Structure formats: C-alpha cells, structure tokens
C-alpha positions as semicolon CSV with decimal commas, in nm:
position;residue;x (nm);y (nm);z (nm)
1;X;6,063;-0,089;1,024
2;X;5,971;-0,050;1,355
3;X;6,293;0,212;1,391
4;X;6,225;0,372;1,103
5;X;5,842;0,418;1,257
6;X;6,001;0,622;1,559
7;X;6,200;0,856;1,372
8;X;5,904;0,903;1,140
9;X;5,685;0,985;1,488
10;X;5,958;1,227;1,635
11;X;5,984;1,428;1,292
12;X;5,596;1,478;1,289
13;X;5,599;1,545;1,627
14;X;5,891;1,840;1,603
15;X;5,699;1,978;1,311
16;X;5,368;1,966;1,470
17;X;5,533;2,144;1,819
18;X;5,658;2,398;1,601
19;X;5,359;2,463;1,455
20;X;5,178;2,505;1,774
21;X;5,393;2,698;1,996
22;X;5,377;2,957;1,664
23;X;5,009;2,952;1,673
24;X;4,953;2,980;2,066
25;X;5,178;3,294;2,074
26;X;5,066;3,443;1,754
27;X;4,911;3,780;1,735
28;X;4,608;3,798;1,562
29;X;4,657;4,152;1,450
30;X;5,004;4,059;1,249
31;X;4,989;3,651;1,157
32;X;4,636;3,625;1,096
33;X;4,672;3,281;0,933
34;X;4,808;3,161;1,295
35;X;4,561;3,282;1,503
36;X;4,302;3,065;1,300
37;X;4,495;2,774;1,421
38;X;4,532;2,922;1,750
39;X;4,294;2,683;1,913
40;X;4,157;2,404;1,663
41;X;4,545;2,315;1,584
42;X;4,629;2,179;1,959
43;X;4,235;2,029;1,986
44;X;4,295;1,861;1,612
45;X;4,658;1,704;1,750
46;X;4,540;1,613;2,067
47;X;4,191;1,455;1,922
48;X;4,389;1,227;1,676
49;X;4,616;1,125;1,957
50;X;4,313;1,030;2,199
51;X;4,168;0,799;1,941
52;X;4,539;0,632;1,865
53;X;4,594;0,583;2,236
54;X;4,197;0,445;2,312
55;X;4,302;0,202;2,030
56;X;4,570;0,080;2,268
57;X;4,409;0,082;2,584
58;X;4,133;-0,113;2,435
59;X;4,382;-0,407;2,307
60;X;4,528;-0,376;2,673
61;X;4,229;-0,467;2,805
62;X;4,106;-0,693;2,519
63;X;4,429;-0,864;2,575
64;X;4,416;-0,973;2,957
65;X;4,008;-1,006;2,936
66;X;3,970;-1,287;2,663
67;X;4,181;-1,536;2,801
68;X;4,011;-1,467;3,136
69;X;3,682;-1,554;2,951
70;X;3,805;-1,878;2,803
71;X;3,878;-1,690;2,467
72;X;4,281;-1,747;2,510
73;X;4,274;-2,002;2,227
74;X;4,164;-1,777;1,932
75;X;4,238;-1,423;2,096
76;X;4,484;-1,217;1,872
77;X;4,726;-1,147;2,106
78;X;5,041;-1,037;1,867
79;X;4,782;-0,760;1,691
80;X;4,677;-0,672;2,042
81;X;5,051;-0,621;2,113
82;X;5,104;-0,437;1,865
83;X;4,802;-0,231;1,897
84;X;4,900;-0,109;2,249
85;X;5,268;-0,027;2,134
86;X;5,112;0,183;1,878
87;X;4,883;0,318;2,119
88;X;5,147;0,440;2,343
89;X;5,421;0,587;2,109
90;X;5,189;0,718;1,804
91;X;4,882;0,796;2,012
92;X;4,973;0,880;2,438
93;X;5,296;1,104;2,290
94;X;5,112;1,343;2,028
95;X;4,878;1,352;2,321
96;X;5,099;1,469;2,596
97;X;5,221;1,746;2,361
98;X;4,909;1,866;2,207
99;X;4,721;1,878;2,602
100;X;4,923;2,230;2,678
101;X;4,872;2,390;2,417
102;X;4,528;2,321;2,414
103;X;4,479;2,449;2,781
104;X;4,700;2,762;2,679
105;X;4,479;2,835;2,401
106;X;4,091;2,765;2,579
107;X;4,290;3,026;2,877
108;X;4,313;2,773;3,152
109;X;4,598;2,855;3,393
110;X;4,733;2,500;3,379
111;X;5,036;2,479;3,090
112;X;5,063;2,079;3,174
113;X;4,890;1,816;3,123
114;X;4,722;1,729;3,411
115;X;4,943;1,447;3,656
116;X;4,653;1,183;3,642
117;X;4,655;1,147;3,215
118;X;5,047;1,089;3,310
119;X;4,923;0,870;3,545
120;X;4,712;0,671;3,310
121;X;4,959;0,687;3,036
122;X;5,263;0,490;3,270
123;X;4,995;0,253;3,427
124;X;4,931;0,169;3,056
125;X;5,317;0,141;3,001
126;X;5,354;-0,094;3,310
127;X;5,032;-0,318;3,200
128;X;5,252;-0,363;2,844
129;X;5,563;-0,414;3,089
130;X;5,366;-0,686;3,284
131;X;5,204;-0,820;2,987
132;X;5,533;-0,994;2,902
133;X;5,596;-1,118;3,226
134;X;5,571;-1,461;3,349
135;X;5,335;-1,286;3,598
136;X;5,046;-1,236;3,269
137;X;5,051;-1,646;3,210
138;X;4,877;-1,651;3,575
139;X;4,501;-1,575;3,656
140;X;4,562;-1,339;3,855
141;X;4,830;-1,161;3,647
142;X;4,598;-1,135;3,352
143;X;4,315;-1,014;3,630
144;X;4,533;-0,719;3,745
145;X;4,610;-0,606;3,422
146;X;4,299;-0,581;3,296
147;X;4,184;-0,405;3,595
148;X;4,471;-0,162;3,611
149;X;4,460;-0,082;3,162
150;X;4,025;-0,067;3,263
151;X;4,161;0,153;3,550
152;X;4,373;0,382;3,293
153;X;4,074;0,442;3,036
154;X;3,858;0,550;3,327
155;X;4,071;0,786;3,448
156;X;4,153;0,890;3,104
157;X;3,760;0,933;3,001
158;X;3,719;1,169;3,362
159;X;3,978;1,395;3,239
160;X;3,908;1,472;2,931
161;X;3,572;1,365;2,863
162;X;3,395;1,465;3,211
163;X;3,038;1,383;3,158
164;X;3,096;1,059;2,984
165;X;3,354;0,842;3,194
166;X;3,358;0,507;3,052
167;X;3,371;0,663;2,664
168;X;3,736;0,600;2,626
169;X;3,699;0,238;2,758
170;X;3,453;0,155;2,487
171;X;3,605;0,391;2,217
172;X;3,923;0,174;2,259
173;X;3,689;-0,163;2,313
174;X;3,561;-0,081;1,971
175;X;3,847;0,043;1,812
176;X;4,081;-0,242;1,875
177;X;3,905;-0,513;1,776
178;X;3,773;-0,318;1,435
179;X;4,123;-0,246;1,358
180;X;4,214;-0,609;1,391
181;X;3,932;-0,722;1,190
182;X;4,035;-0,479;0,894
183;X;4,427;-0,572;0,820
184;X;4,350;-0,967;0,941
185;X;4,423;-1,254;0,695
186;X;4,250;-1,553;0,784
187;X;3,906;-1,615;0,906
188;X;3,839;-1,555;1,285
189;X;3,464;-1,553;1,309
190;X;3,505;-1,540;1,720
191;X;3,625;-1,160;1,696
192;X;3,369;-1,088;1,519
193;X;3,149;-1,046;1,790
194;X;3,380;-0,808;1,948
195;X;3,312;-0,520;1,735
196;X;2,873;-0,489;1,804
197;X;2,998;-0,522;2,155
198;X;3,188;-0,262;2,164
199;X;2,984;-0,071;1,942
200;X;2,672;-0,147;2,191
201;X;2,869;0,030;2,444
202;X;2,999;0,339;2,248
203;X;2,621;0,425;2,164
204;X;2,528;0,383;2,490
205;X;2,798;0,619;2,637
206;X;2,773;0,849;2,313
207;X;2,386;0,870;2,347
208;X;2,358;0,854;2,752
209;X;2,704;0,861;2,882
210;X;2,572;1,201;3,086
211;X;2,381;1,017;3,288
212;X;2,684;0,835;3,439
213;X;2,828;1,132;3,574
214;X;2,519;1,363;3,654
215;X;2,234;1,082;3,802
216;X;1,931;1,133;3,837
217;X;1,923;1,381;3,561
218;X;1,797;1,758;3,698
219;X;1,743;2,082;3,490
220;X;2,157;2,142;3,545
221;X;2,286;1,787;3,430
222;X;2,484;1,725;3,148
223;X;2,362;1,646;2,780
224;X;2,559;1,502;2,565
225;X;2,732;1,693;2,276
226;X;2,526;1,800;1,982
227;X;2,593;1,553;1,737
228;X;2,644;1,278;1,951
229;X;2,285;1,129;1,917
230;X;2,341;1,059;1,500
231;X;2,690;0,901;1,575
232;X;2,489;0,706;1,842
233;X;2,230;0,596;1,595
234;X;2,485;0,512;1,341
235;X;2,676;0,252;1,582
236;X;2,353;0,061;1,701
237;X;2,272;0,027;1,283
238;X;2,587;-0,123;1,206
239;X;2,582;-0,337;1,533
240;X;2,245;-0,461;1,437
241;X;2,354;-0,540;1,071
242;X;2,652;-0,725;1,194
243;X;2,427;-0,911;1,400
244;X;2,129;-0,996;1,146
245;X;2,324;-1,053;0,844
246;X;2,573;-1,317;0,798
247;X;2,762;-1,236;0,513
248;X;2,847;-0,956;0,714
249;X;3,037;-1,193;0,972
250;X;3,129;-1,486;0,732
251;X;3,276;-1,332;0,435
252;X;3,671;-1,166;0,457
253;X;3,479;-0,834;0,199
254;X;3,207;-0,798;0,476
255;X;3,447;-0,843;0,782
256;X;3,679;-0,593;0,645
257;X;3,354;-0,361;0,548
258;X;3,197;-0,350;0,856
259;X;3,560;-0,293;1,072
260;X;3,590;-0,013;0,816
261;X;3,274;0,123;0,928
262;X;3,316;0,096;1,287
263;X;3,645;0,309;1,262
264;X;3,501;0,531;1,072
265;X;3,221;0,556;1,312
266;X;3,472;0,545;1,631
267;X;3,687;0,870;1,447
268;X;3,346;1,045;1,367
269;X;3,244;1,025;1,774
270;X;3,604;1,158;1,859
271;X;3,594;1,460;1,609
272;X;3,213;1,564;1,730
273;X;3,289;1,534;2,114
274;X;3,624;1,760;2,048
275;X;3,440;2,039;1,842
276;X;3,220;2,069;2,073
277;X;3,367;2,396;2,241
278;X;3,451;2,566;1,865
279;X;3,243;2,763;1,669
280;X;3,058;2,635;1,377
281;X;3,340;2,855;1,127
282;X;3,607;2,693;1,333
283;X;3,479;2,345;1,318
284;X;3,569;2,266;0,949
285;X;3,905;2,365;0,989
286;X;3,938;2,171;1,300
287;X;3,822;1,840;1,130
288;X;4,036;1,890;0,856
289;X;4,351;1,927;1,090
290;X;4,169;1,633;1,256
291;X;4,177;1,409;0,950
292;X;4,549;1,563;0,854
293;X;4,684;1,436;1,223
294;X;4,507;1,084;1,187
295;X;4,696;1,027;0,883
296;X;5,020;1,166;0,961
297;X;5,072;0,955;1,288
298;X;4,870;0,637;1,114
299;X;5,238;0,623;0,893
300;X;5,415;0,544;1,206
301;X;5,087;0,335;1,357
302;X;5,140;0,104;1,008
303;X;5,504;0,069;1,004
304;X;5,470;-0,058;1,361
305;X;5,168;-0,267;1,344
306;X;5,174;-0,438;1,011
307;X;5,489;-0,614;0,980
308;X;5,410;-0,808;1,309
309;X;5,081;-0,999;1,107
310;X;5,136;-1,355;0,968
C-alpha cells in the first residue's frame, strides 16, 4: 500500500505543478480562468501541505517527549511513526513545490523556497532517521530529538508564519494527537489529554501569538489575522468540554467526536492565517482549492498511515 501511496503522491503532485506553472505565467488578458488561480492555487497547495507536514512534526515531537515524561508505556509510537512519514512525503513535498510559486505570484524576487524551510524539512528527516536508532532508546537520544523536531517547527513557524512563531509547534501538537484519537481502536484514555493541551496552546498562539514576536505591544506591532480570534474561541470551547464532560473522554463516539473537531478546528486556523493576504472575492476560491488539496494528498496520507494500526 505504502508503494502504491507514493505513486499516488507523485501523480498529484505532476498534475498540481502543471497546473501552477500554467497559472503563474498566464496572461490575464487571454486565459482568464488562469489568472484567477494565479495566486490562491500555489497559497491553497502550499496551505494543505503546511497542515500535513505540522501533523508530522507534532508526532516527532510527541514521539521523543512522552517517554521523556514517563508516558513511554501507553504512548502510540507506531501512529506517531506513521504520522511523521506522512508528514514528510504527503505534507513537506507539496510544500516545497507550492512555496515558489507562491513567491512568484505575491512578486517576491525569491523563486525558491527559502534554505532554512529546507533546513527544517531534513532536520525533520534526520529526527525520523535517528528515531530508529539505537541512539532514540537512550535519554539523551530521545532529548535531542525532541529538541532538534521542536527546533524544526520553530524555524518553520518564523518563516512562514512571522508574527506567530511557535503556531506550527502547537498546530502539529494538536494535530497529531487528534488524528490518532480519530482512526484509534481501543481505549487510550491517557491521550486524551493530549488534544486540550494542544488545543490550549493553538488558542493561545492563534489569539496572542503577535505578542511573541512584537513585545511589548506598540501602535506598529502585529495583530493577529482577522479571523483568528473566532478560531481561537472555538479551540478553548472544545478544550473546556473535553475537560468538563466525561463522556467526551470515556466513550470511543465522543473520543472520535471531539478529535474530529479539533482537526476541523486545526484546518480552519490554517485556511484563515493563509487568506489573509487575498481579497475577500479571492478567498472562496482559495478555500475551496484548500479543501480540494487536503483531500487529494489525505489519499496518499491514508494509504500510508492506516494499514500500520492494529
């Protein structure tokens, strides 16, 4: 399955290319239809990329930090293997792509994507490397991966989302451990609390992430995306009714309900932080090429992920 996911990947991928380098040199007096997609196309590609590859980073770092906590015992480390797998071939690649044409079409001078995201994309590749090492059995293996796959997200969050750092960390934080929550099988009432944790931490860098890169706040500081405040709002509800109701955390149907939400929630704060620069005629196109690249590369994401659950 797994091969069958990587040919699946490099087909979308070859379409999707196409598609773009036709929209970035089209002429908006002749192909109309292609200048539309001129910029929402790349930003709709790279956006469902981002949230593929935060998925992975997050199960990187989920995956050293547990058993460094004394959570080694009931910490799903197969789905967190898979996640960052999926995370680097269905989410870092469409990424890498989609980043020039992007830059081509918002009229920066740079055509490539800038050498630190390829930075944080192999430093992610050498945590997986490590990872199955006798080096990650060790403390201090499992320390330096999680520090180096922490390291990665930062780096990644500075790049692309300037005036909120740490987003990416707790996008993927969140992410991860939702996604495991929806396809798993059998009770695991531990990673449960993983999800309002990481939810805690998306609305505080959704709501107040400025802050971290402009402090103390002046006249010229940051604010955070319009938008951002509701999806804010909306993660500290569902954090709080994981919290307060049981059912919620005890039950397989409210597990799976509230994991379902927190994606949802996760994917909502990607798709209003990368509108931001469009117009508000350009925006529904861009979510529904949004929504059309989640569910394209989420066929290859499945095929690789799924098989590997008991």
């Amino acid at each position: 399955m797994k091969r069958y996911s990587l040919v699946i990947l490099v087909f979308f991928l070859l379409i999707i290319n196409i598609l773009m380098r036709r929209a970035a040199d089209a002429n908006p007096f002749y192909a109309s239809e292609l200048a539309l997609l001129r910029h929402t196309l790349p930003a709709g590609v790279a956006a469902a990329g981002l949230l593929a590859a935060a998925l992975g980073a997050g199960a990187q770092v989920w995956r050293g930090a547990l058993p460094l906590c004394g959570a080694g015992e009931w910490s799903p480390q197969r789905s967190w293997s898979a996640m960052t797998l999926c995370g680097l071939w269905c989410g870092w690649l469409p990424l890498l792509c989609a980043l020039p044409f992007c830059s081509l079409a918002m009229g920066d001078e740079a055509d490539t994507p800038s050498r630190w995201l390829i930075g944080a994309f192999l430093a992610l590749l050498l945590c997986r490397i490590l990872s199955h090492l006798p080096l990650s059995t060790f403390f201090a293996g499992r320390l330096l991966i999680t520090l180096i796959a922490a390291a990665a997200c930062a780096i990644c969050g500075q790049q692309l989302w300037p005036d909120t750092p740490l987003g990416i960390l707790s996008l993927g934080l969140a992410g991860s451990a939702a996604l495991y929550l929806l396809t798993q099988r059998s009770p695991a009432p531990q990673a449960v609390w993983l999800v309002p944790a990481g939810l805690a931490l998306c609305a505080y860098c959704a709501a107040f992430g400025h802050l971290l890169a402009s402090y103390p706040p002046h006249e010229l500081s940051p604010t955070p995306p319009e938008g951002s405040a509701g999806v804010a709002v909306g993660m500290v509800v569902l954090a709080l009714s994981i919290i307060c109701l049981p059912p919620l955390r005890r039950t397989l149907a409210g597990r799976r309900l509230t994991a379902a939400l927190a994606l949802l929630a996760a994917a909502a704060w990607v798709g209003v932080r990368s509108a931001a620069p469009f117009s508000e005629s350009d925006s529904l196109l861009y979510l529904g090429l949004y929504a059309a690249a989640l569910v394209l590369f989420a066929i290859p994401g499945a095929l690789i992920y799924l098989p590997t659950r008991r």
